[in-house]
Coordinates of C-alpha atoms in Angstrom, one line a residue:
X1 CA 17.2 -40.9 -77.9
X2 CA 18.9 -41.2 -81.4
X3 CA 20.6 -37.7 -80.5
X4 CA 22.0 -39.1 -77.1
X5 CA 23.2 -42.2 -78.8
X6 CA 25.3 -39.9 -82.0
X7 CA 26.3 -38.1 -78.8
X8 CA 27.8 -41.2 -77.3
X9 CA 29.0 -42.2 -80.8
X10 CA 31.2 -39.0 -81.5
X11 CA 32.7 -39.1 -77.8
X12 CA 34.0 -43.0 -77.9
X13 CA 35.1 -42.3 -81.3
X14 CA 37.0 -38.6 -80.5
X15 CA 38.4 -40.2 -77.5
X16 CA 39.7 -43.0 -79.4
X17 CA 41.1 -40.9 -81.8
X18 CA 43.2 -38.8 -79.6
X19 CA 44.8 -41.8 -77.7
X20 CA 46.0 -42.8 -80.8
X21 CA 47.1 -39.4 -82.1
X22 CA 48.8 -39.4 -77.9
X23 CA 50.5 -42.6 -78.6
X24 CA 51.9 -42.2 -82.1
X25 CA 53.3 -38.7 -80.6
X26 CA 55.0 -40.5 -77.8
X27 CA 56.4 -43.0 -80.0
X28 CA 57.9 -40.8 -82.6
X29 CA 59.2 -38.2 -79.8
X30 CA 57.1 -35.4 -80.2
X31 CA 55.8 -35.0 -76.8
X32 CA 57.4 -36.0 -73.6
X33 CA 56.5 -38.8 -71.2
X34 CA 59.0 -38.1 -68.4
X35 CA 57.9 -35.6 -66.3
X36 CA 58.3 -31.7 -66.4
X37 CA 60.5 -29.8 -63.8
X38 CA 58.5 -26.7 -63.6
X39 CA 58.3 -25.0 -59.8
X40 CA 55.3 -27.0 -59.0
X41 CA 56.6 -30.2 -59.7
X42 CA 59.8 -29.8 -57.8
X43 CA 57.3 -28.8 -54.8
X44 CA 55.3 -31.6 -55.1
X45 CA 58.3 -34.2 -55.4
X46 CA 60.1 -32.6 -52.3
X47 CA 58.3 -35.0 -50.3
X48 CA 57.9 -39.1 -50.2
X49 CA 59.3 -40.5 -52.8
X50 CA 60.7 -37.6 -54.8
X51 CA 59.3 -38.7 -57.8
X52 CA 61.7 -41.4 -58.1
X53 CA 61.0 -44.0 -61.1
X54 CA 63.7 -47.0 -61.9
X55 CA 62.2 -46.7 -65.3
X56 CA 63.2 -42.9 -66.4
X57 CA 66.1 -44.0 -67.9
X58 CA 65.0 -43.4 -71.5
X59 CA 65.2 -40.9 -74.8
X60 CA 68.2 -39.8 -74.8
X61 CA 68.6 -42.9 -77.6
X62 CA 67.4 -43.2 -80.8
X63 CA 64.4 -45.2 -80.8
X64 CA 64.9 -47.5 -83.4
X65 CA 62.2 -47.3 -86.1
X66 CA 61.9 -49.2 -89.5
X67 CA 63.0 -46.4 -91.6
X68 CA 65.8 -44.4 -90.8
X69 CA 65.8 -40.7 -88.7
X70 CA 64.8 -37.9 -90.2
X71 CA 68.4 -35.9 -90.5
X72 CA 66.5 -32.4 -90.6
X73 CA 64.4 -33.7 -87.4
X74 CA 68.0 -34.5 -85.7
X75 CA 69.3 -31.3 -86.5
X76 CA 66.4 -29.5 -84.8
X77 CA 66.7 -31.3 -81.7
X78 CA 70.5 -30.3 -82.1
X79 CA 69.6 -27.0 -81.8
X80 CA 68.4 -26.8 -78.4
X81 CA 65.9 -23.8 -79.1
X82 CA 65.0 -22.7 -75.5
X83 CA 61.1 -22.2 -76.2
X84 CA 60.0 -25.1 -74.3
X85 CA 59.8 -26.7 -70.8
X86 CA 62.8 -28.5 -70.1
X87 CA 62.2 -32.1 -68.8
X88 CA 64.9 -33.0 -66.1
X89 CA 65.2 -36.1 -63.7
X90 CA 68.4 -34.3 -61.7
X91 CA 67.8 -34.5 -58.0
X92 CA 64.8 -37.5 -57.8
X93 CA 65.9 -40.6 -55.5
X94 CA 64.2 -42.6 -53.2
X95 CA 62.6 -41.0 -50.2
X96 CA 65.2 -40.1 -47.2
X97 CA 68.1 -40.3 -49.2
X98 CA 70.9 -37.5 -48.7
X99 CA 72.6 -35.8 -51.7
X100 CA 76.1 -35.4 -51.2
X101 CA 77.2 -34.2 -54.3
X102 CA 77.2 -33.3 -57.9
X103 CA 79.4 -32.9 -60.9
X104 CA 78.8 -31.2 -63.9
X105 CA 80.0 -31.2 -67.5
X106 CA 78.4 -28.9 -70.1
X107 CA 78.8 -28.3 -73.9
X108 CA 78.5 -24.6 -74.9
X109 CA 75.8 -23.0 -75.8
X110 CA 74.3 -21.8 -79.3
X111 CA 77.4 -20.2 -81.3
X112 CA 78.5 -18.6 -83.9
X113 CA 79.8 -20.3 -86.9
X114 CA 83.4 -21.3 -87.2
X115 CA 83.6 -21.4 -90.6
X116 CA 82.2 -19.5 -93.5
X117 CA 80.7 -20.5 -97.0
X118 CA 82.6 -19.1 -99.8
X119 CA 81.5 -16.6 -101.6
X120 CA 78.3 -16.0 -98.9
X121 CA 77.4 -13.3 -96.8
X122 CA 78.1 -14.7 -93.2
X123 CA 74.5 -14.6 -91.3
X124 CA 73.3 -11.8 -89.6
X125 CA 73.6 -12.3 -86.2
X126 CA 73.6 -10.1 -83.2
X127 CA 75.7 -10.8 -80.2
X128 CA 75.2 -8.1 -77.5
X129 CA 72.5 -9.3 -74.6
X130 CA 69.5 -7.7 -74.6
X131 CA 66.2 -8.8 -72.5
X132 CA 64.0 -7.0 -75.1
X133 CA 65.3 -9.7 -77.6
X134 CA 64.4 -13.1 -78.1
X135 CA 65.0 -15.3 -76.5
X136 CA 65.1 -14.2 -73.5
X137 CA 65.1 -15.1 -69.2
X138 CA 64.1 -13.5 -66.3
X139 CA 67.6 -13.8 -64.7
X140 CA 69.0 -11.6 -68.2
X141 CA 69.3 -8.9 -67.0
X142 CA 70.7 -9.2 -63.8
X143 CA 73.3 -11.9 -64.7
X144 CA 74.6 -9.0 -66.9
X145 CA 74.9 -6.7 -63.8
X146 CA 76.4 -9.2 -62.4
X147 CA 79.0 -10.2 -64.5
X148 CA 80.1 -6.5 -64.6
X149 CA 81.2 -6.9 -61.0
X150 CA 83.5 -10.2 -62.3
X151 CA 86.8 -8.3 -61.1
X152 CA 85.6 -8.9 -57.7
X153 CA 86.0 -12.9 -58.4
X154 CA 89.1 -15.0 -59.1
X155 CA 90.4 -15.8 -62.0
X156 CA 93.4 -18.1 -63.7
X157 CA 95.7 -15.5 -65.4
X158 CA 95.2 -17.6 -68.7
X159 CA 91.1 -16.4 -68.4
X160 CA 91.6 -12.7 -67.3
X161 CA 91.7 -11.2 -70.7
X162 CA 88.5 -13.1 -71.8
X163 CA 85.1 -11.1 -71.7
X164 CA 82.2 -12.5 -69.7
X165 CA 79.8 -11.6 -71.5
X166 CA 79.4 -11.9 -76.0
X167 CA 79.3 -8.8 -76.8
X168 CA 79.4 -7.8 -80.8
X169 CA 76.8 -6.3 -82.8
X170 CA 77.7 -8.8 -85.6
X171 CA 79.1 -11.8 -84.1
X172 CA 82.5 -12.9 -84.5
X173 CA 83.9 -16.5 -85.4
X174 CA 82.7 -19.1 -82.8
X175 CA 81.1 -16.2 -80.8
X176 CA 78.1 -17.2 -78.0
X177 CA 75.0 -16.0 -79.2
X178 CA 72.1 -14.9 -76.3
X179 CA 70.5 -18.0 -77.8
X180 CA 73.2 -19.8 -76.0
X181 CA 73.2 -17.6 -72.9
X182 CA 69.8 -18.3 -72.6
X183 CA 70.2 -22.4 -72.9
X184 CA 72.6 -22.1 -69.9
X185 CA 70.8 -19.4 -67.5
X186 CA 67.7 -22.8 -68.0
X187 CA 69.6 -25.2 -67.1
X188 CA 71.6 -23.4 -64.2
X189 CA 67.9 -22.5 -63.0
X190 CA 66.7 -26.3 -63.8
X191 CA 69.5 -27.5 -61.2
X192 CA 68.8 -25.2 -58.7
X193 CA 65.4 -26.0 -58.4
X194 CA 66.3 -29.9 -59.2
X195 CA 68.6 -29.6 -55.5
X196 CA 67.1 -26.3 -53.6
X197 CA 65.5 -28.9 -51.0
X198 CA 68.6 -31.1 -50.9
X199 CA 70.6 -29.0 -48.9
X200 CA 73.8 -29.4 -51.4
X201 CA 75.0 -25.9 -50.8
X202 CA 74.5 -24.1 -47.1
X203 CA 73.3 -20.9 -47.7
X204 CA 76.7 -20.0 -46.5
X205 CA 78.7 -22.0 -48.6
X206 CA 82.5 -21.8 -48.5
X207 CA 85.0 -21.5 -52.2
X208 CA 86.0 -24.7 -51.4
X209 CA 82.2 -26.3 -51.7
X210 CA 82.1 -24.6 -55.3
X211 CA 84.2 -25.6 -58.2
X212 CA 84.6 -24.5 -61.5
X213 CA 86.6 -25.0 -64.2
X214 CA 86.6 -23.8 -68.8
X215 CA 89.0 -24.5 -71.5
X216 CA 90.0 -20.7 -72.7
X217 CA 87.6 -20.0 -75.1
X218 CA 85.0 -17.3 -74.8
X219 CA 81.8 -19.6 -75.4
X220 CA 83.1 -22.4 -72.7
X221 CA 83.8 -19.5 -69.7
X222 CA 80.4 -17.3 -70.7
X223 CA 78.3 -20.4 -70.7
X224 CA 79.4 -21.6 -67.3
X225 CA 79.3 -18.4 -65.8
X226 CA 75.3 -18.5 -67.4
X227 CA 74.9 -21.5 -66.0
X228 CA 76.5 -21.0 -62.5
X229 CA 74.6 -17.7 -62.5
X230 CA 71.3 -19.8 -63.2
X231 CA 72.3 -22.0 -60.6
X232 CA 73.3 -20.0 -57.9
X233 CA 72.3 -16.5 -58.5
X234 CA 73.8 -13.2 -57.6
X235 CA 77.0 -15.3 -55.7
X236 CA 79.4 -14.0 -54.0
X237 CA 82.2 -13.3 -56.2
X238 CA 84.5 -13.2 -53.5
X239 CA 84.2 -16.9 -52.6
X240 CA 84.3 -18.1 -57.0
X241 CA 87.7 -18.7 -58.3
X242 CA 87.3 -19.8 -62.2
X243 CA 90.2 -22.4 -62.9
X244 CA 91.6 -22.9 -66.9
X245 CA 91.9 -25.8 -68.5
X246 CA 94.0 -25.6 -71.8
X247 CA 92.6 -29.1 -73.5
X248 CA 89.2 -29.7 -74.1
X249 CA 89.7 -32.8 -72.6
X250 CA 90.5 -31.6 -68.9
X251 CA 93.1 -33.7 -68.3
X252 CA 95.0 -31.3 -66.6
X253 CA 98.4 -32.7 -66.0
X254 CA 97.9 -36.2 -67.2
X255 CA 97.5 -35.5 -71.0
X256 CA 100.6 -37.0 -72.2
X257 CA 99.0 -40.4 -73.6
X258 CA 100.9 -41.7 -77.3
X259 CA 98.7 -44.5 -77.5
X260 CA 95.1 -41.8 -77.1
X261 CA 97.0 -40.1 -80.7
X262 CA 97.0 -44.0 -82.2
X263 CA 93.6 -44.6 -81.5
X264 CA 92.6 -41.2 -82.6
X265 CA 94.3 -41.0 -86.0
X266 CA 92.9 -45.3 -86.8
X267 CA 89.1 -43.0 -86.0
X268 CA 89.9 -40.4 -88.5
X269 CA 90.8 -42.4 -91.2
X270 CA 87.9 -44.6 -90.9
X271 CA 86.1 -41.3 -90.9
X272 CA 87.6 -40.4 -94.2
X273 CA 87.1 -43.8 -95.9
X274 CA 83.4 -43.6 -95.0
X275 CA 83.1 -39.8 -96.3
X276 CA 85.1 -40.8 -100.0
X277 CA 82.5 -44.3 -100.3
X278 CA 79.4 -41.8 -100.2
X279 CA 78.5 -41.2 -103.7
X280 CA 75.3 -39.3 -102.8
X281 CA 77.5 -36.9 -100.3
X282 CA 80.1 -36.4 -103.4
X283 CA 77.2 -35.3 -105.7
X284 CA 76.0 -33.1 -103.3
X285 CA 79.2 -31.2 -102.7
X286 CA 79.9 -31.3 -106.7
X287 CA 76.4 -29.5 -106.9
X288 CA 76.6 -27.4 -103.9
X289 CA 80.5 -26.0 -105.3
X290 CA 78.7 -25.6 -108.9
X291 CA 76.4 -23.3 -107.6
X292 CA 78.8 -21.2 -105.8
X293 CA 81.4 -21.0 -108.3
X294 CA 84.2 -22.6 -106.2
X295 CA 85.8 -25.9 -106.3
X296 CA 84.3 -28.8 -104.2
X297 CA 87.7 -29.1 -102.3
X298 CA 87.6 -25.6 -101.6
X299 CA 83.9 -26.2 -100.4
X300 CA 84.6 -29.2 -98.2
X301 CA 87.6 -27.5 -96.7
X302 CA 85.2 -24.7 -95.4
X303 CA 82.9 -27.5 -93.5
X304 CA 79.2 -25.9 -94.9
X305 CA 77.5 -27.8 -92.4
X306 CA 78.5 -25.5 -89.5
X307 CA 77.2 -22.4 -91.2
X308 CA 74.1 -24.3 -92.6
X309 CA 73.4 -25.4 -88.7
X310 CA 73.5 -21.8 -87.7
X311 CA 71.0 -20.6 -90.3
X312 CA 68.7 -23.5 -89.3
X313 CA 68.8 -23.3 -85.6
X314 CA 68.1 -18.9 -86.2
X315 CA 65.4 -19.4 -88.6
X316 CA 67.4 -17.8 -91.5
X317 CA 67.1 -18.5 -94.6
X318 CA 70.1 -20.6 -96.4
X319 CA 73.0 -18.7 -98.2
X320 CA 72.2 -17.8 -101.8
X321 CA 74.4 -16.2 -104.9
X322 CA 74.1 -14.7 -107.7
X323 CA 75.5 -16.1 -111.2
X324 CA 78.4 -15.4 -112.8
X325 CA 82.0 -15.8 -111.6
X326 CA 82.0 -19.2 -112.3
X327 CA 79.2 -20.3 -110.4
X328 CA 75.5 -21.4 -111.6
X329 CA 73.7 -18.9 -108.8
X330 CA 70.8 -20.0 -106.9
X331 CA 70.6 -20.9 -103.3
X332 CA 71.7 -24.0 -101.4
X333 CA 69.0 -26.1 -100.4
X334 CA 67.3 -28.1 -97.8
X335 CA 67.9 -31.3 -99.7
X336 CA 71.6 -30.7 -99.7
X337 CA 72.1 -29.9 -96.3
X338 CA 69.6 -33.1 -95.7
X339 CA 72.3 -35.4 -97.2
X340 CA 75.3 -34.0 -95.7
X341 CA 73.7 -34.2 -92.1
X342 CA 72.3 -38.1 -93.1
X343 CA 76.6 -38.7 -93.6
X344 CA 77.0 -37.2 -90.1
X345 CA 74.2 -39.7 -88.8
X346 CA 75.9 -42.5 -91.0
X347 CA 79.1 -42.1 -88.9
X348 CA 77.5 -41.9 -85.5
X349 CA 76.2 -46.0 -86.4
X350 CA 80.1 -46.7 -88.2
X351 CA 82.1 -45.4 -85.4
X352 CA 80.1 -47.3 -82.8
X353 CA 81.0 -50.3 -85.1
X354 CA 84.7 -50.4 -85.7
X355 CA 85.3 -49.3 -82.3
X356 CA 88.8 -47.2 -82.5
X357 CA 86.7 -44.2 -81.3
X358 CA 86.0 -45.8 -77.8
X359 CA 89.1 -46.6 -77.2
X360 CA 90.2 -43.0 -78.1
X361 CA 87.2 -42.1 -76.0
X362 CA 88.6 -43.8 -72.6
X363 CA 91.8 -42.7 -72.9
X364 CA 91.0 -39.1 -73.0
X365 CA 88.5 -39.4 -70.4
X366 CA 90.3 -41.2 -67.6
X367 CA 92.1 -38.2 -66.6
X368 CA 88.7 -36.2 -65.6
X369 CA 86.8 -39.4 -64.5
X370 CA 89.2 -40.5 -62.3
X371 CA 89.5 -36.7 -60.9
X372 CA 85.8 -36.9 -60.0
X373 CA 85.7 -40.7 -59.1
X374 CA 88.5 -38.9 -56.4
X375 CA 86.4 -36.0 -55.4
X376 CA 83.5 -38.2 -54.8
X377 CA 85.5 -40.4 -52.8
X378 CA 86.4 -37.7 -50.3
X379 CA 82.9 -36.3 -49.9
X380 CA 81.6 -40.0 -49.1
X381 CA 84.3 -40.6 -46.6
X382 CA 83.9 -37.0 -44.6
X383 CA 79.8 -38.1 -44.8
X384 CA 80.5 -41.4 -42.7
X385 CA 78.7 -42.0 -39.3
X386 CA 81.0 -40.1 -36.8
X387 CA 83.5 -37.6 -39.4
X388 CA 84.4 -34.5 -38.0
X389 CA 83.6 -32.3 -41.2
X390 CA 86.7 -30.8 -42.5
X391 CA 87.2 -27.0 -42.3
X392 CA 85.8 -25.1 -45.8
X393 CA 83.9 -28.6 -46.7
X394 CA 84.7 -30.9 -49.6
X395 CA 83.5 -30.1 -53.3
X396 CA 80.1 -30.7 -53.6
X397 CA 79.4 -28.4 -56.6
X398 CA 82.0 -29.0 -59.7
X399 CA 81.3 -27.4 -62.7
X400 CA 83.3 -28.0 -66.1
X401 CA 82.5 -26.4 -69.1
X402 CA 83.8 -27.8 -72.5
X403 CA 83.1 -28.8 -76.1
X404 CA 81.4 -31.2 -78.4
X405 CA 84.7 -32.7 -78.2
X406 CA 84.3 -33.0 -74.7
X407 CA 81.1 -34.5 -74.3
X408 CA 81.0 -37.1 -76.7
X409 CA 84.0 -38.7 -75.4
X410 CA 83.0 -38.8 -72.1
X411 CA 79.6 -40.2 -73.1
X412 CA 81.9 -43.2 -75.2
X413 CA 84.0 -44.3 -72.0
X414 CA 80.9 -44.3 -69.8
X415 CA 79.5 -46.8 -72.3
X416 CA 76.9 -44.5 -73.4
X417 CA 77.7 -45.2 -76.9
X418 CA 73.8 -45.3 -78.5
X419 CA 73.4 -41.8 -77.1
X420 CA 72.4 -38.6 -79.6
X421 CA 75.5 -36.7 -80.3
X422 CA 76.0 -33.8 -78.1
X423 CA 73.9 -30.9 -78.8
X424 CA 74.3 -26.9 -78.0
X425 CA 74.1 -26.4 -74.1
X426 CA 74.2 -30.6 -73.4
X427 CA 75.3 -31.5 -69.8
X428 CA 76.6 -34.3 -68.2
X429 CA 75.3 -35.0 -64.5
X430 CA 76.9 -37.1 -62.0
X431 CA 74.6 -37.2 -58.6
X432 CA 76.3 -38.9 -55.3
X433 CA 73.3 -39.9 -52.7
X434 CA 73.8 -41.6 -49.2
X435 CA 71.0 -44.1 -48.4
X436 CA 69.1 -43.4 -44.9
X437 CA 71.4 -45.5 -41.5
X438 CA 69.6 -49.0 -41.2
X439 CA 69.1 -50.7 -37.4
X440 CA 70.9 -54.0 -37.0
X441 CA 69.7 -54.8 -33.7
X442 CA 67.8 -53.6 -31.1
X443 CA 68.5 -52.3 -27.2
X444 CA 65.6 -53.5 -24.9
X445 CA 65.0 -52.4 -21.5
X446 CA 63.1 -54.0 -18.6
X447 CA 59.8 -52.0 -19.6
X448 CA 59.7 -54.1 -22.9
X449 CA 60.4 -50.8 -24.5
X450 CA 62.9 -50.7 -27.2
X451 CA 65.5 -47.9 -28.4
X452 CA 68.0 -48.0 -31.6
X453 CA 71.4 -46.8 -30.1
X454 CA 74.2 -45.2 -32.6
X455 CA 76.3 -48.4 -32.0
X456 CA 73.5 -50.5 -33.8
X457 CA 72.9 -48.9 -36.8
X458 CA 74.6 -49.7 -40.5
X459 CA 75.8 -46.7 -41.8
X460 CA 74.1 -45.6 -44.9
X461 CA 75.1 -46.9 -48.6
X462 CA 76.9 -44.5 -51.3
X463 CA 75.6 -44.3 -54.5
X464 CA 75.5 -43.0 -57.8
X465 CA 73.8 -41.4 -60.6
X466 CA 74.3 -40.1 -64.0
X467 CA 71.9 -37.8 -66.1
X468 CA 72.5 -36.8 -69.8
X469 CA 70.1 -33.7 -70.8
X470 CA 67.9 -34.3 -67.8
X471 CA 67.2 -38.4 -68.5
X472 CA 69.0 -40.8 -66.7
X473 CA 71.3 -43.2 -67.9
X474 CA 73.0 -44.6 -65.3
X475 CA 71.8 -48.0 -66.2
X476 CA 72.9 -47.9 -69.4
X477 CA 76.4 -47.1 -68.4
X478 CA 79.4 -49.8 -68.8
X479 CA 80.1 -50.0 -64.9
X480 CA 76.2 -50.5 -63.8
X481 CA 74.4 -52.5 -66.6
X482 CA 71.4 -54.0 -65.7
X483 CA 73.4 -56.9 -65.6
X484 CA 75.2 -55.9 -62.3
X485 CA 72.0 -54.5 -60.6
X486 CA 70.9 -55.4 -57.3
X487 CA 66.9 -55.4 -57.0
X488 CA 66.8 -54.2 -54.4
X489 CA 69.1 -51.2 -54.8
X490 CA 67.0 -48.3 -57.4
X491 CA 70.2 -47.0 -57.6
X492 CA 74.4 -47.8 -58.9
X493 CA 76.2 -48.3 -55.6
X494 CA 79.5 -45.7 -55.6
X495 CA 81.7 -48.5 -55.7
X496 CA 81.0 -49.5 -59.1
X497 CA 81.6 -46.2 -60.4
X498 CA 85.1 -46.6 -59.0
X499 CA 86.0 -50.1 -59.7
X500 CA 85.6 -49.2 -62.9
X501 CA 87.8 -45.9 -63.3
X502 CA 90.0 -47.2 -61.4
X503 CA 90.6 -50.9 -62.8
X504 CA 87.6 -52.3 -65.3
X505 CA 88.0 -49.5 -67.9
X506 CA 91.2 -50.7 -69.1
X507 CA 90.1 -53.8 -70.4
X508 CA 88.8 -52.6 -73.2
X509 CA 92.4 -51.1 -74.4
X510 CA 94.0 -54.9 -73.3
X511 CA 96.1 -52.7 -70.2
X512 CA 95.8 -52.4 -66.4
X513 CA 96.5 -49.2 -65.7
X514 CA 96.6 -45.9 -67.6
X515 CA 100.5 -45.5 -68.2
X516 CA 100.5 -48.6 -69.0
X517 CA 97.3 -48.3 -71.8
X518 CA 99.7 -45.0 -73.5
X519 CA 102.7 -45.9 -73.3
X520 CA 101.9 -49.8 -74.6
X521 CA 101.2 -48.9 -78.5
X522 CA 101.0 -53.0 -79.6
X523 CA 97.3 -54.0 -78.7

């Protein structure tokens, strides 16, 4: 008896232990409470009610804790590393509900450093692909066949010269890495699964169902063809035509904007202001340039942080020297690179504060929201009761692939200003669903027997979501706070999105209209 009863004793006791261990894990992050999008769990949400929840709009956000984030922590999660199961809400809605279309916009993958550290060897870093390397993807190896049949696609004359694949022994400046190959090839795959039971593309989809667009560097083209390889894979060539964008804003032929400059160059000095005020970031440099024997202008110039992310996110160990030549020797440390990422942290919270940055933010953006508020448009139109679909199809795939610079903007003029900075291979996702016809009225016949007729049925409602790294945020955007929620809608209704782009946006830079916004510099 006394046995049985310890027995008892150590199970209540275990079991209470490890629902607290489960909690405190959920709270600080460590494991995920949204659910995985593995195979299986894209079967089993195929049917009823997808695995739709109103409340999976979380994470992407700091959670704010007493103390403040570990800056080492951050920079992990920066990373990306892909050696985990990806969590992902794309293609979940109510039951019945049609998707119609969706809209992409991805950072780069994993890359090369832009800048080196004086007087440091550059990290050791191969760039050629190889499966027997790690990471790796089942789909390596035959996305690499496949790119070598690229002549067979379509490309702007500005992206002809580029290579498809990274492809350096020791990688150059800026250079993808397979690390980022990798982080694009998952989420390509992620979305197909996410939409393979949606019916978004017909097995024999047409180029104009299919669009997709990089600025002209190397790492924006090879990650979308990654990704579009993960998402649609071995495609015919024939039917892709990859379009250039030369800013990393896509604002194609709308970028003149003074007044986008203004707000840009008011951002950048309140950047500076808050980088000269941080005595503990000045020591650190002034320690940092002793050790290497350079000055701490000369250090600052070469932006260590970019190198020191690299060696972090590869598991390499940071740059050391030797003494003499004016430096003290050692290596640079944790602690240091600690600091300088707690500034970058800093002036997330300050720019969210003085607000010169948002305004920037919706000024560069309007040009590519109001291009896919367009694009949306036309696909809900040609989906109304009675179209006659037009010949090719509308857009239903878009794919842009960008920058740091692109994402975080974009996430500032959507009003998703708490969100983490944009980390290697971050997306964007904009979802477009139809809601099922309703009856408003019935037919009856002489039998008693009752029939809905064409005639009597409401055409379906258009609506919208947006996803950042798989969590949606769409109520957190400006245009459908919770504030302008129906209850009885789980999702935005389209027409937000695009009162918004189209008219609400402005108010925030005291104009009516984008001309008007650049071109009127008082206010």
């Amino acid at each position: 008896m006394l046995a049985r009863n310890r027995f008892l004793f150590l199970v209540v006791v275990g079991g209470a232990v490890l629902a607290v261990l489960s909690f405190s894990l959920q709270f600080l992050n460590l494991i995920p409470t949204s659910p995985m999008l593995d195979e299986q769990a894209v079967q089993a949400a195929d049917g009823g009610f997808r695995g739709f929840q109103a409340k999976s709009r979380k994470r992407i956000f700091p959670v704010h804790h007493s103390q403040e984030p570990d800056p080492v922590f951050e920079a992990y999660s920066y990373c990306n590393t892909p050696n985990r199961t990806e969590q992902a809400w794309e293609g979940h809605s109510p039951a019945d509900y049609k998707l119609l279309s969706v809209h992409v916009m991805i950072r780069h993958g994993d890359r090369y450093p832009l800048y080196s550290i004086p007087k440091t060897r550059r990290p050791s870093i191969d760039c050629t692909l190889s499966a027997n390397r790690q990471p790796s993807h089942p789909l390596l190896d035959s996305f690499i066949n496949h790119m070598g049949q690229g002549t067979r696609g379509h490309w702007e004359a500005q992206l002809g010269s580029i290579s498809r694949l990274p492809n350096h022994s020791v990688c150059e400046m800026g250079e993808l890495t397979q690390t980022g190959v990798i982080q694009h090839l998952r989420n390509g795959q992620l979305l197909q699964r996410a939409y393979k039971h949606h019916s978004l593309l017909p097995s024999d989809w047409s180029p104009r169902q299919v669009w997709m667009e990089t600025t002209g560097k190397s790492r924006t083209l090879q990650s979308g063809m990654a990704f579009l390889y993960g998402f649609l894979p071995d495609f015919d060539w024939t039917k892709v035509t990859v379009r250039h964008q030369w800013s990393t804003l896509f604002c194609g032929s709308a970028c003149e904007c003074p007044a986008r400059s203004k707000y840009l160059e008011e951002e950048q000095r309140r950047q500076y202001r808050l980088r000269v005020a941080d005595s503990n970031l000045e020591r650190t440099y002034i320690d940092m340039a002793r050790t290497l024997g350079v000055l701490t202008r000369q250090l600052r110039a070469a932006n260590p942080i970019d190198s020191l992310l690299c060696h972090l996110c590869h598991g390499l160990p940071f740059p050391c020297v030797s003494g003499g030549d004016g430096g003290s020797g050692g290596c640079l440390t944790m602690t240091q690179f600690a600091v300088i990422r707690q500034q970058q942290l800093d002036d997330e919270v300050d720019r969210r504060r003085f607000g010169a940055y948002r305004k920037y933010a919706i000024l560069a953006m309007y040009p590519y929201l109001n291009r896919t508020a367009n694009k949306m448009e036309r696909v809900a139109r040609a989906n109304e009761d009675g179209r006659q679909p037009r010949l090719g199809g509308e857009e239903v795939f878009t794919l842009s692939s960008g920058h740091d610079v692109t994402i975080a903007p974009l996430l500032s003029a959507l009003g998703l200003e708490e969100a983490k900075f944009p980390r290697f291979a971050a997306r964007i996702v904009f979802e477009m669903w139809k809601s099922p016809p309703t009856a408003q009225g019935q037919a009856k016949n002489r039998a008693g027997k009752s029939e809905r007729s064409k005639s009597n049925r409401k055409d379906g409602e258009v609506f919208i979501r947006v996803l950042y790294n798989g969590e949606d945020v769409t109520f957190h955007t400006a245009f459908c706070h919770p504030s302008k929620r129906h209850i009885n809608q789980p999702l935005c209704p389209l027409r937000n999105f695009l009162t918004f782009v189209r008219k609400d946006i402005f108010s925030i830079v005291n104009a009516t209209s984008y001309k008007d916004a650049c071109y009127k510099l008082s206010g």
